[in-house]
Short mmCIF file of C-alpha atoms in Angstrom, two decimals:
data_model
loop_
_atom_site.label_atom_id
_atom_site.label_comp_id
_atom_site.label_asym_id
_atom_site.label_seq_id
_atom_site.Cartn_x
_atom_site.Cartn_y
_atom_site.Cartn_z
CA MET A 1 -10.25 -61.44 -46.05
CA ARG A 2 -11.97 -64.52 -44.74
CA PRO A 3 -15.39 -63.79 -43.19
CA ALA A 4 -14.56 -65.54 -39.89
CA LEU A 5 -11.41 -63.37 -39.47
CA ARG A 6 -13.39 -60.22 -40.43
CA TYR A 7 -16.08 -60.96 -37.88
CA ALA A 8 -13.58 -61.75 -35.19
CA ILE A 9 -11.77 -58.46 -35.73
CA SER A 10 -15.10 -56.61 -35.84
CA LEU A 11 -16.19 -58.19 -32.58
CA PHE A 12 -12.84 -57.23 -31.02
CA VAL A 13 -13.16 -53.61 -32.14
CA GLY A 14 -16.80 -53.55 -30.77
CA LEU A 15 -15.76 -54.92 -27.47
CA ILE A 16 -12.84 -52.39 -27.21
CA VAL A 17 -15.02 -49.43 -27.95
CA THR A 18 -17.91 -50.59 -25.69
CA GLY A 19 -15.52 -51.53 -22.86
CA SER A 20 -13.72 -48.17 -23.04
CA VAL A 21 -16.94 -46.21 -22.97
CA ALA A 22 -18.23 -48.38 -20.03
CA GLU A 23 -15.03 -47.75 -18.11
CA PHE A 24 -15.04 -43.94 -18.49
CA ALA A 25 -18.78 -43.18 -18.46
CA GLY A 26 -20.86 -44.54 -15.68
CA THR A 27 -24.23 -43.47 -17.09
CA ASP A 28 -26.53 -44.54 -19.87
CA HIS A 29 -26.04 -48.23 -19.68
CA LEU A 30 -28.48 -49.05 -22.52
CA LEU A 31 -26.75 -46.56 -24.81
CA THR A 32 -23.41 -47.98 -23.86
CA ILE A 33 -24.59 -51.58 -24.60
CA SER A 34 -25.91 -50.40 -28.04
CA LEU A 35 -22.40 -49.38 -29.04
CA LEU A 36 -21.33 -53.03 -29.38
CA PRO A 37 -23.52 -53.94 -32.39
CA LEU A 38 -23.02 -50.51 -33.86
CA TYR A 39 -19.22 -50.70 -34.01
CA VAL A 40 -19.20 -54.40 -34.92
CA ALA A 41 -21.36 -53.64 -37.99
CA VAL A 42 -19.28 -50.59 -38.89
CA SER A 43 -15.94 -52.30 -38.66
CA SER A 44 -17.25 -55.37 -40.50
CA ILE A 45 -18.47 -53.33 -43.46
CA MET A 46 -15.24 -51.25 -43.50
CA LEU A 47 -13.11 -54.43 -43.58
CA ALA A 48 -15.29 -56.05 -46.27
CA HIS A 49 -14.93 -52.99 -48.49
CA ARG A 50 -11.47 -51.64 -47.48
CA GLN A 51 -10.29 -51.14 -51.02
CA ALA A 52 -13.18 -48.73 -51.69
CA PHE A 53 -12.27 -46.79 -48.49
CA VAL A 54 -8.62 -46.57 -49.53
CA SER A 55 -9.57 -45.34 -53.04
CA LEU A 56 -11.59 -42.48 -51.62
CA SER A 57 -8.43 -40.62 -50.51
CA ARG A 58 -7.06 -40.85 -54.07
CA ASP A 59 -10.19 -39.51 -55.83
CA ALA A 60 -10.42 -36.17 -57.58
CA ALA A 61 -10.83 -32.86 -55.83
CA PRO A 62 -14.69 -32.84 -55.58
CA ALA A 63 -14.64 -36.12 -53.64
CA ARG A 64 -12.10 -34.80 -51.23
CA LYS A 65 -14.11 -31.63 -50.78
CA ARG A 66 -17.19 -33.64 -49.89
CA GLY A 67 -15.06 -35.69 -47.45
CA ALA A 68 -13.76 -32.56 -45.81
CA ILE A 69 -17.32 -31.19 -45.44
CA VAL A 70 -18.67 -34.44 -43.92
CA GLY A 71 -15.64 -34.68 -41.62
CA GLY A 72 -16.01 -31.08 -40.43
CA VAL A 73 -19.78 -31.38 -39.77
CA GLY A 74 -19.30 -34.79 -38.13
CA ALA A 75 -16.57 -33.41 -35.88
CA PHE A 76 -18.59 -30.29 -34.94
CA THR A 77 -21.70 -32.35 -34.09
CA GLY A 78 -19.72 -35.14 -32.40
CA GLY A 79 -17.98 -32.56 -30.26
CA PHE A 80 -21.26 -31.25 -28.94
CA LEU A 81 -22.61 -34.74 -28.41
CA LEU A 82 -19.47 -35.60 -26.34
CA ARG A 83 -20.23 -32.60 -24.19
CA VAL A 84 -23.64 -34.08 -23.44
CA SER A 85 -22.27 -37.60 -22.58
CA ILE A 86 -19.55 -39.79 -23.71
CA PRO A 87 -21.77 -42.65 -24.86
CA ALA A 88 -23.92 -40.20 -26.88
CA GLY A 89 -20.87 -38.80 -28.59
CA ILE A 90 -19.41 -42.16 -29.38
CA ALA A 91 -22.83 -43.32 -30.64
CA GLY A 92 -23.05 -40.19 -32.88
CA PHE A 93 -19.64 -40.84 -34.37
CA GLY A 94 -20.53 -44.56 -34.87
CA LEU A 95 -23.79 -43.61 -36.64
CA MET A 96 -21.86 -41.30 -38.92
CA PHE A 97 -19.36 -44.05 -39.74
CA LEU A 98 -22.21 -46.49 -40.27
CA GLY A 99 -23.83 -44.14 -42.80
CA MET A 100 -20.56 -43.65 -44.60
CA ALA A 101 -19.74 -47.38 -44.65
CA SER A 102 -23.23 -48.42 -45.88
CA VAL A 103 -23.08 -45.97 -48.79
CA ILE A 104 -19.55 -47.02 -49.75
CA ALA A 105 -20.52 -50.68 -49.56
CA ASP A 106 -23.63 -50.00 -51.69
CA VAL A 107 -21.67 -48.08 -54.29
CA ASP A 108 -18.85 -50.63 -54.26
CA GLU A 109 -21.27 -53.47 -55.11
CA LEU A 110 -22.63 -51.67 -58.21
#
């Protein structure tokens, strides 16, 4: 995928997430604004390494077990963060995705 297209899609995803949170949560404006670069970075890395993300679902059983554990812990923690505030919950999920995406990108480049 061309970098210009990837960045345009990433910016669009970041604007959609940030705009949605700003519409439904009237508090924590700085946290809401910080969602834009977070989701732009996450979606850009995911688009750049999409083949590695797709191949994760086809890996052996230990990799799927790790994925289930990470997903369960992320959902549990993200659910509690959403109860605190919507921007905090969305930021928590974004940080989890950023961690996953950066590790996959790092491993994919080896």
